[in-house]
PDB file of C-alpha atoms in Angstrom:
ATOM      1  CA  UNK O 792       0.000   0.000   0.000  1.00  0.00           C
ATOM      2  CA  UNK O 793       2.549   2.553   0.870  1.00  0.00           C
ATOM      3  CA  UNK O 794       4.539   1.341  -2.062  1.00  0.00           C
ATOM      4  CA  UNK O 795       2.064   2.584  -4.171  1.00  0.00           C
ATOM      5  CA  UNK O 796       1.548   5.819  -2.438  1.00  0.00           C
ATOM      6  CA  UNK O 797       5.057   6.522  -3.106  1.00  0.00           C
ATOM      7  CA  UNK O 798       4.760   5.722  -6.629  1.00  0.00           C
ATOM      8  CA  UNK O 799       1.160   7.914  -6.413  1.00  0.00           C
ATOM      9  CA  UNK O 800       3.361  10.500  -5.152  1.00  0.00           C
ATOM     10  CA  UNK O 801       6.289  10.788  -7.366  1.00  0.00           C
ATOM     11  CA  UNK O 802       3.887  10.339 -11.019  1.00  0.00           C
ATOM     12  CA  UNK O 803       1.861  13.527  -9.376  1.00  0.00           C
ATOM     13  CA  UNK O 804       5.141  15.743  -8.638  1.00  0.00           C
ATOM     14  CA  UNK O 805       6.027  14.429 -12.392  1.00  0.00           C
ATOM     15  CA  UNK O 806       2.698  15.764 -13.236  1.00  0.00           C
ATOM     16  CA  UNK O 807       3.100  18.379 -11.232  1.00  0.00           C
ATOM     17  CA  UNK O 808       7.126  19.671 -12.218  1.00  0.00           C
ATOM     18  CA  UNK O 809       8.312  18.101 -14.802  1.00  0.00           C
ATOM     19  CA  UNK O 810      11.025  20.099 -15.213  1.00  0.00           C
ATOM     20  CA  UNK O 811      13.284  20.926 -12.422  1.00  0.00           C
ATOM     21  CA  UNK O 812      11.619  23.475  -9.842  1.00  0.00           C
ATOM     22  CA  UNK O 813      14.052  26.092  -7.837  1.00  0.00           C
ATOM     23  CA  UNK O 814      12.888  26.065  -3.665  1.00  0.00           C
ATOM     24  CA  UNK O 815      13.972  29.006  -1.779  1.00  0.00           C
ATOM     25  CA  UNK O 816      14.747  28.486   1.840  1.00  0.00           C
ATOM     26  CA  UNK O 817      13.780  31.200   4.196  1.00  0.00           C
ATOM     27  CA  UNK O 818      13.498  32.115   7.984  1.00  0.00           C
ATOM     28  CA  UNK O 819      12.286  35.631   7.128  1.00  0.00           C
ATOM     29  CA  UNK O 820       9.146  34.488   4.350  1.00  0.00           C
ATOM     30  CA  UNK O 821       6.546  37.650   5.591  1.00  0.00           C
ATOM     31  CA  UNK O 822       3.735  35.054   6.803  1.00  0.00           C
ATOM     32  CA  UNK O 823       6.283  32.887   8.197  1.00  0.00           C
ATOM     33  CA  UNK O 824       5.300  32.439  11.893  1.00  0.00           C
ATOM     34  CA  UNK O 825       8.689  33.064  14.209  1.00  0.00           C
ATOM     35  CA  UNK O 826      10.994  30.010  14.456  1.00  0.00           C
ATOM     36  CA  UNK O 827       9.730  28.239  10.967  1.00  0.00           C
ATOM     37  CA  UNK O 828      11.519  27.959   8.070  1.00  0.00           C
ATOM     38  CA  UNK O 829       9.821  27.959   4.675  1.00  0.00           C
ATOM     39  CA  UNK O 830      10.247  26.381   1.535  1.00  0.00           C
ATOM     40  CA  UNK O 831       9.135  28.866  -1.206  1.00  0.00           C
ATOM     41  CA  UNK O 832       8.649  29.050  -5.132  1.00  0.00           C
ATOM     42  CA  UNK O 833      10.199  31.245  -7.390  1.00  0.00           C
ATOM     43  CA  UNK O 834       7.101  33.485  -7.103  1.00  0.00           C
ATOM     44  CA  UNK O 835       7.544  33.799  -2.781  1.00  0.00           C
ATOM     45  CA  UNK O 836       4.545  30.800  -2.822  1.00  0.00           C
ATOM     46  CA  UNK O 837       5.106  28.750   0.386  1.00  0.00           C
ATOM     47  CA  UNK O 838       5.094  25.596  -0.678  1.00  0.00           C
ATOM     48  CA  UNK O 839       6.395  23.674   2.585  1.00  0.00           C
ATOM     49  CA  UNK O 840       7.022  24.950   6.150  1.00  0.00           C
ATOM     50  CA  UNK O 841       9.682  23.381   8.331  1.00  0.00           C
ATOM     51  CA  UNK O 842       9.073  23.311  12.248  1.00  0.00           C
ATOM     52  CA  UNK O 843      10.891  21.914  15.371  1.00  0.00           C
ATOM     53  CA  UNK O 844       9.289  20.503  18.599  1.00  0.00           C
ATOM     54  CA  UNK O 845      11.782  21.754  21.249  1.00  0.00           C
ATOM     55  CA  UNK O 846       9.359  20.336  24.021  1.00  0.00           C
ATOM     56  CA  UNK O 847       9.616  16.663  22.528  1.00  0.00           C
ATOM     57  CA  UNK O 848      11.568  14.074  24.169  1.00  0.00           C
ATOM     58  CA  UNK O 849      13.387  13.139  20.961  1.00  0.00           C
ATOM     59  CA  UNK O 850      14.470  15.495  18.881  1.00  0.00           C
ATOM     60  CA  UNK O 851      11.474  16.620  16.265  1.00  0.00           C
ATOM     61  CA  UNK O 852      10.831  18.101  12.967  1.00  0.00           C
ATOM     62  CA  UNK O 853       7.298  18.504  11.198  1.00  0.00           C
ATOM     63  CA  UNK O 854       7.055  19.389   7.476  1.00  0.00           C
ATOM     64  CA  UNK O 855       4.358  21.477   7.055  1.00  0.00           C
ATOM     65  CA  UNK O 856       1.725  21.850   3.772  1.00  0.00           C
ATOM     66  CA  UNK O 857       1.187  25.688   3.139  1.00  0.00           C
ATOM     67  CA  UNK O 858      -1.873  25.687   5.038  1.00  0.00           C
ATOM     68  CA  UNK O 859       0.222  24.716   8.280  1.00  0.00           C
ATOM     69  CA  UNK O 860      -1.143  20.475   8.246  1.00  0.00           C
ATOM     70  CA  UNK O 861       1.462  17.944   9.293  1.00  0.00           C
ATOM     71  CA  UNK O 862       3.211  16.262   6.395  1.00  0.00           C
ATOM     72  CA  UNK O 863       5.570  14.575   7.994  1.00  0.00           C
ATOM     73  CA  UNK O 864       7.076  13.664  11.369  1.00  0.00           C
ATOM     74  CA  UNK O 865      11.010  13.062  11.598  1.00  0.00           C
ATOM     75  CA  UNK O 866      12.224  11.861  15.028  1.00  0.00           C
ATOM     76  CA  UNK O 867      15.935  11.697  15.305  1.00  0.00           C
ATOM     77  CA  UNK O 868      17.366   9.097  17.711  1.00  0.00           C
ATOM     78  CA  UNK O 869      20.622   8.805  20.340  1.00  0.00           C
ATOM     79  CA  UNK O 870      22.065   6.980  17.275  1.00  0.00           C
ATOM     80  CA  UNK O 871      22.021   9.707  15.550  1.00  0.00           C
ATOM     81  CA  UNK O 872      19.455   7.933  12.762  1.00  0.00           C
ATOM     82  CA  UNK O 873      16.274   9.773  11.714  1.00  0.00           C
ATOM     83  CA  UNK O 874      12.618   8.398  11.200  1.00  0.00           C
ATOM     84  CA  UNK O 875      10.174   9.561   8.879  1.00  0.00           C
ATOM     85  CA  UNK O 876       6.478   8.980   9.777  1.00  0.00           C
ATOM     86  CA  UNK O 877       3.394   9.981   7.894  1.00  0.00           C
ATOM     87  CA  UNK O 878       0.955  13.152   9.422  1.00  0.00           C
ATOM     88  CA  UNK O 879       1.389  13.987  13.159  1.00  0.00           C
ATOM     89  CA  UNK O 880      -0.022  10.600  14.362  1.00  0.00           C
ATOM     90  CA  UNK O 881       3.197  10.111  16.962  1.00  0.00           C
ATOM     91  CA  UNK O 882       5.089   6.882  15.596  1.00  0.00           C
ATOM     92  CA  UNK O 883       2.432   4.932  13.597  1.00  0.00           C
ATOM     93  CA  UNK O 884       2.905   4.900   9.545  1.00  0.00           C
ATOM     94  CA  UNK O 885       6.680   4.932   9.145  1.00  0.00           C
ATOM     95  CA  UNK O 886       7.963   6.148   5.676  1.00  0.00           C
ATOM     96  CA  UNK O 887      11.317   6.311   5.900  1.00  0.00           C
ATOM     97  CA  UNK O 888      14.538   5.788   7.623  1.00  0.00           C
ATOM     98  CA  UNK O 889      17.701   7.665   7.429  1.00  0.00           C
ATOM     99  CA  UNK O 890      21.363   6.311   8.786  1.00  0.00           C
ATOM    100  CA  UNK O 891      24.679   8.301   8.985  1.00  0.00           C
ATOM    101  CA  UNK O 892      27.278   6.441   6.938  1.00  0.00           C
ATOM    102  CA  UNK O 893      29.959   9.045   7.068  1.00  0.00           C
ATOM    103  CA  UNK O 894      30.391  12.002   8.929  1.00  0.00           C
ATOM    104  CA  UNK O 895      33.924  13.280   7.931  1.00  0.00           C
ATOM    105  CA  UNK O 896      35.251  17.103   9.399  1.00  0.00           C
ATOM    106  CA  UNK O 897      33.548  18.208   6.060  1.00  0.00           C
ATOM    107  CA  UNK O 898      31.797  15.789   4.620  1.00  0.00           C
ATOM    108  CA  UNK O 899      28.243  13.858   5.210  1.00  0.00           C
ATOM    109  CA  UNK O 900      27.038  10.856   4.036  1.00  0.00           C
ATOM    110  CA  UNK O 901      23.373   9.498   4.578  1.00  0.00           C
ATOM    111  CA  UNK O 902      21.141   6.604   3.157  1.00  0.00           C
ATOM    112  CA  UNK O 903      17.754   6.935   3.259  1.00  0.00           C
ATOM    113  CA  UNK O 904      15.317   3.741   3.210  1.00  0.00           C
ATOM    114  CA  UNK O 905      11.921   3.827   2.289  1.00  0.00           C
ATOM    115  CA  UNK O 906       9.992   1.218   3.980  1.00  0.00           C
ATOM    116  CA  UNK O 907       7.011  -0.689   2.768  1.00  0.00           C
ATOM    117  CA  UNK O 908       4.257  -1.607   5.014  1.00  0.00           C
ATOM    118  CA  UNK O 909       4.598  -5.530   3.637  1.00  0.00           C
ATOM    119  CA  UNK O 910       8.613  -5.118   3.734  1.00  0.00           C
ATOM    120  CA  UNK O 911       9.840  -8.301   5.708  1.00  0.00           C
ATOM    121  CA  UNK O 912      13.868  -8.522   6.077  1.00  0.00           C
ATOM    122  CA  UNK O 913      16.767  -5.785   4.800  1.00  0.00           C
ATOM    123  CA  UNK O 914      15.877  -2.873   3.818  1.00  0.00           C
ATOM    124  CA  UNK O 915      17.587  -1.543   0.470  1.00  0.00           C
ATOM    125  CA  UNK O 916      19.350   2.449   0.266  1.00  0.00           C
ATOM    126  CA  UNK O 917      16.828   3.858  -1.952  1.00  0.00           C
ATOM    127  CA  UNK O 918      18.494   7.204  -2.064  1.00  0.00           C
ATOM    128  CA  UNK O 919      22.027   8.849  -0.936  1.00  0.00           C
ATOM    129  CA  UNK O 920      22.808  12.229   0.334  1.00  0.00           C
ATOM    130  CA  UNK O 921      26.105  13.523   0.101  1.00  0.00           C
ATOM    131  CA  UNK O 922      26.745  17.088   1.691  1.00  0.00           C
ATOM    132  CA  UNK O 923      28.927  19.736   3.032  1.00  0.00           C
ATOM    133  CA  UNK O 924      27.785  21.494   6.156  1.00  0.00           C
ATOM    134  CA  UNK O 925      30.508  24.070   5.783  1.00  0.00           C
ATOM    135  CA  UNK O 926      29.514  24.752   2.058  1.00  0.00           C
ATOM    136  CA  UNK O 927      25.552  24.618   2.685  1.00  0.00           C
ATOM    137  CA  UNK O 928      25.518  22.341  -0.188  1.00  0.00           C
ATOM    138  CA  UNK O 929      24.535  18.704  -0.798  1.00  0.00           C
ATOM    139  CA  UNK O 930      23.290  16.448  -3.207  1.00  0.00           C
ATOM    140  CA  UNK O 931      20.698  13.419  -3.566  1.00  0.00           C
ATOM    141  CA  UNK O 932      20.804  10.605  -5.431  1.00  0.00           C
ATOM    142  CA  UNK O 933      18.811   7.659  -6.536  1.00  0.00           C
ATOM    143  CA  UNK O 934      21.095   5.207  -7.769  1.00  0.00           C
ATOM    144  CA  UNK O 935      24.036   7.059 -10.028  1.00  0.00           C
ATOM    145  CA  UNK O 936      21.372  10.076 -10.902  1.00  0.00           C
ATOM    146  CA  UNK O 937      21.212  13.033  -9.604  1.00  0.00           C
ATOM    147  CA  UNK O 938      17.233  14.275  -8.400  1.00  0.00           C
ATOM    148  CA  UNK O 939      17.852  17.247  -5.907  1.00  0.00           C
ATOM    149  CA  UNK O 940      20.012  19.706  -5.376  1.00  0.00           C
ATOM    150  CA  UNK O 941      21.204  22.110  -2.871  1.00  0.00           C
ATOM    151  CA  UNK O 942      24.019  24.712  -2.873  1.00  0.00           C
ATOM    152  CA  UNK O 943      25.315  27.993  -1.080  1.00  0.00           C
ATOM    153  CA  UNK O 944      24.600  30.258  -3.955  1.00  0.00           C
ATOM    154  CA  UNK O 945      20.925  29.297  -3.610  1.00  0.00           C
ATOM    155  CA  UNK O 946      20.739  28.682  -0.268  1.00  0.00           C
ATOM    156  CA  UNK O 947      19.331  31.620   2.142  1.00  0.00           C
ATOM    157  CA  UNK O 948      19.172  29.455   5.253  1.00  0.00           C
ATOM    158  CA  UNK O 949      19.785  26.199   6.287  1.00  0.00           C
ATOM    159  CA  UNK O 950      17.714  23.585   8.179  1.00  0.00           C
ATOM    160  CA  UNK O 951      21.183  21.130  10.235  1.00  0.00           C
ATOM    161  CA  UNK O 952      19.028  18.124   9.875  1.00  0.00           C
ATOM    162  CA  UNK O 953      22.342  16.090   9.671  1.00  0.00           C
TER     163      UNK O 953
END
């Protein structure tokens, strides 16, 4: 089932943007609410809001739909590993998992796992991010291609999710 919301997913950003769409990241967005960080268009649209949940025993993110409705929940654990779970039902539909592979003085390494709700046994690296912290820049891949990028030149603010 969640395989195929995935796939729902990626056909309707396809649909959606099929070309490559510029996000502009921004603490200072005029309808931005104090301590969020948006995720704007080319034309100032917020398209995604970015909040933290300071009063959480883990440490929390929620990504936010314009409108302010919980996207997604990411819980990062002792380990340093990150979960990704659907809405803001607490701990219930998980849709991905993240796990440090390298953390050099400048360098970053993750692997992010989708998970299916039938998935029995390993889970496969469905996509790799490779970044710089000191740079504000990384990249995200999906096998040997290339599907998002991020670098200083573009970036007005960063979210340390790493």
């Amino acid at each position: 089932m969640l395989e195929a919301e995935v796939e729902d997913a990626e056909n309707l950003a396809m649909a959606h943007w099929p070309i490559p769409v510029d996000l502009f990241v921004s603490e200072k967005h005029p309808s931005l609410p104090r301590g969020l960080l948006a995720f704007a268009d080319s034309s100032g649209n917020i398209l995604f809001r970015l909040n933290s949940l300071s009063h959480h025993p883990k440490k929390t993110l929620r990504i936010l739909d314009s409108a302010g409705n919980p996207l997604i929940s990411i819980y990062r654990h002792h380990d340093g590993s990150w979960q990704g779970f659907k809405g803001d039902d607490g701990q219930k539909d998980l849709i991905f998992q993240v796990q440090r592979v390298s953390n050099k003085f400048a360098r970053t390494e993750l692997e992010v796992f989708l998970v299916a709700e039938n998935h029995r046994g390993e889970l496969t690296c469905d996509f790799k991010v490779k970044g710089c912290h000191f740079q504000r820049s990384c990249t995200i891949y999906n096998g040997d291609s290339i599907v998002a990028q991020v670098d200083q030149s573009h970036a007005q603010a960063s979210a340390d999710l790493c």
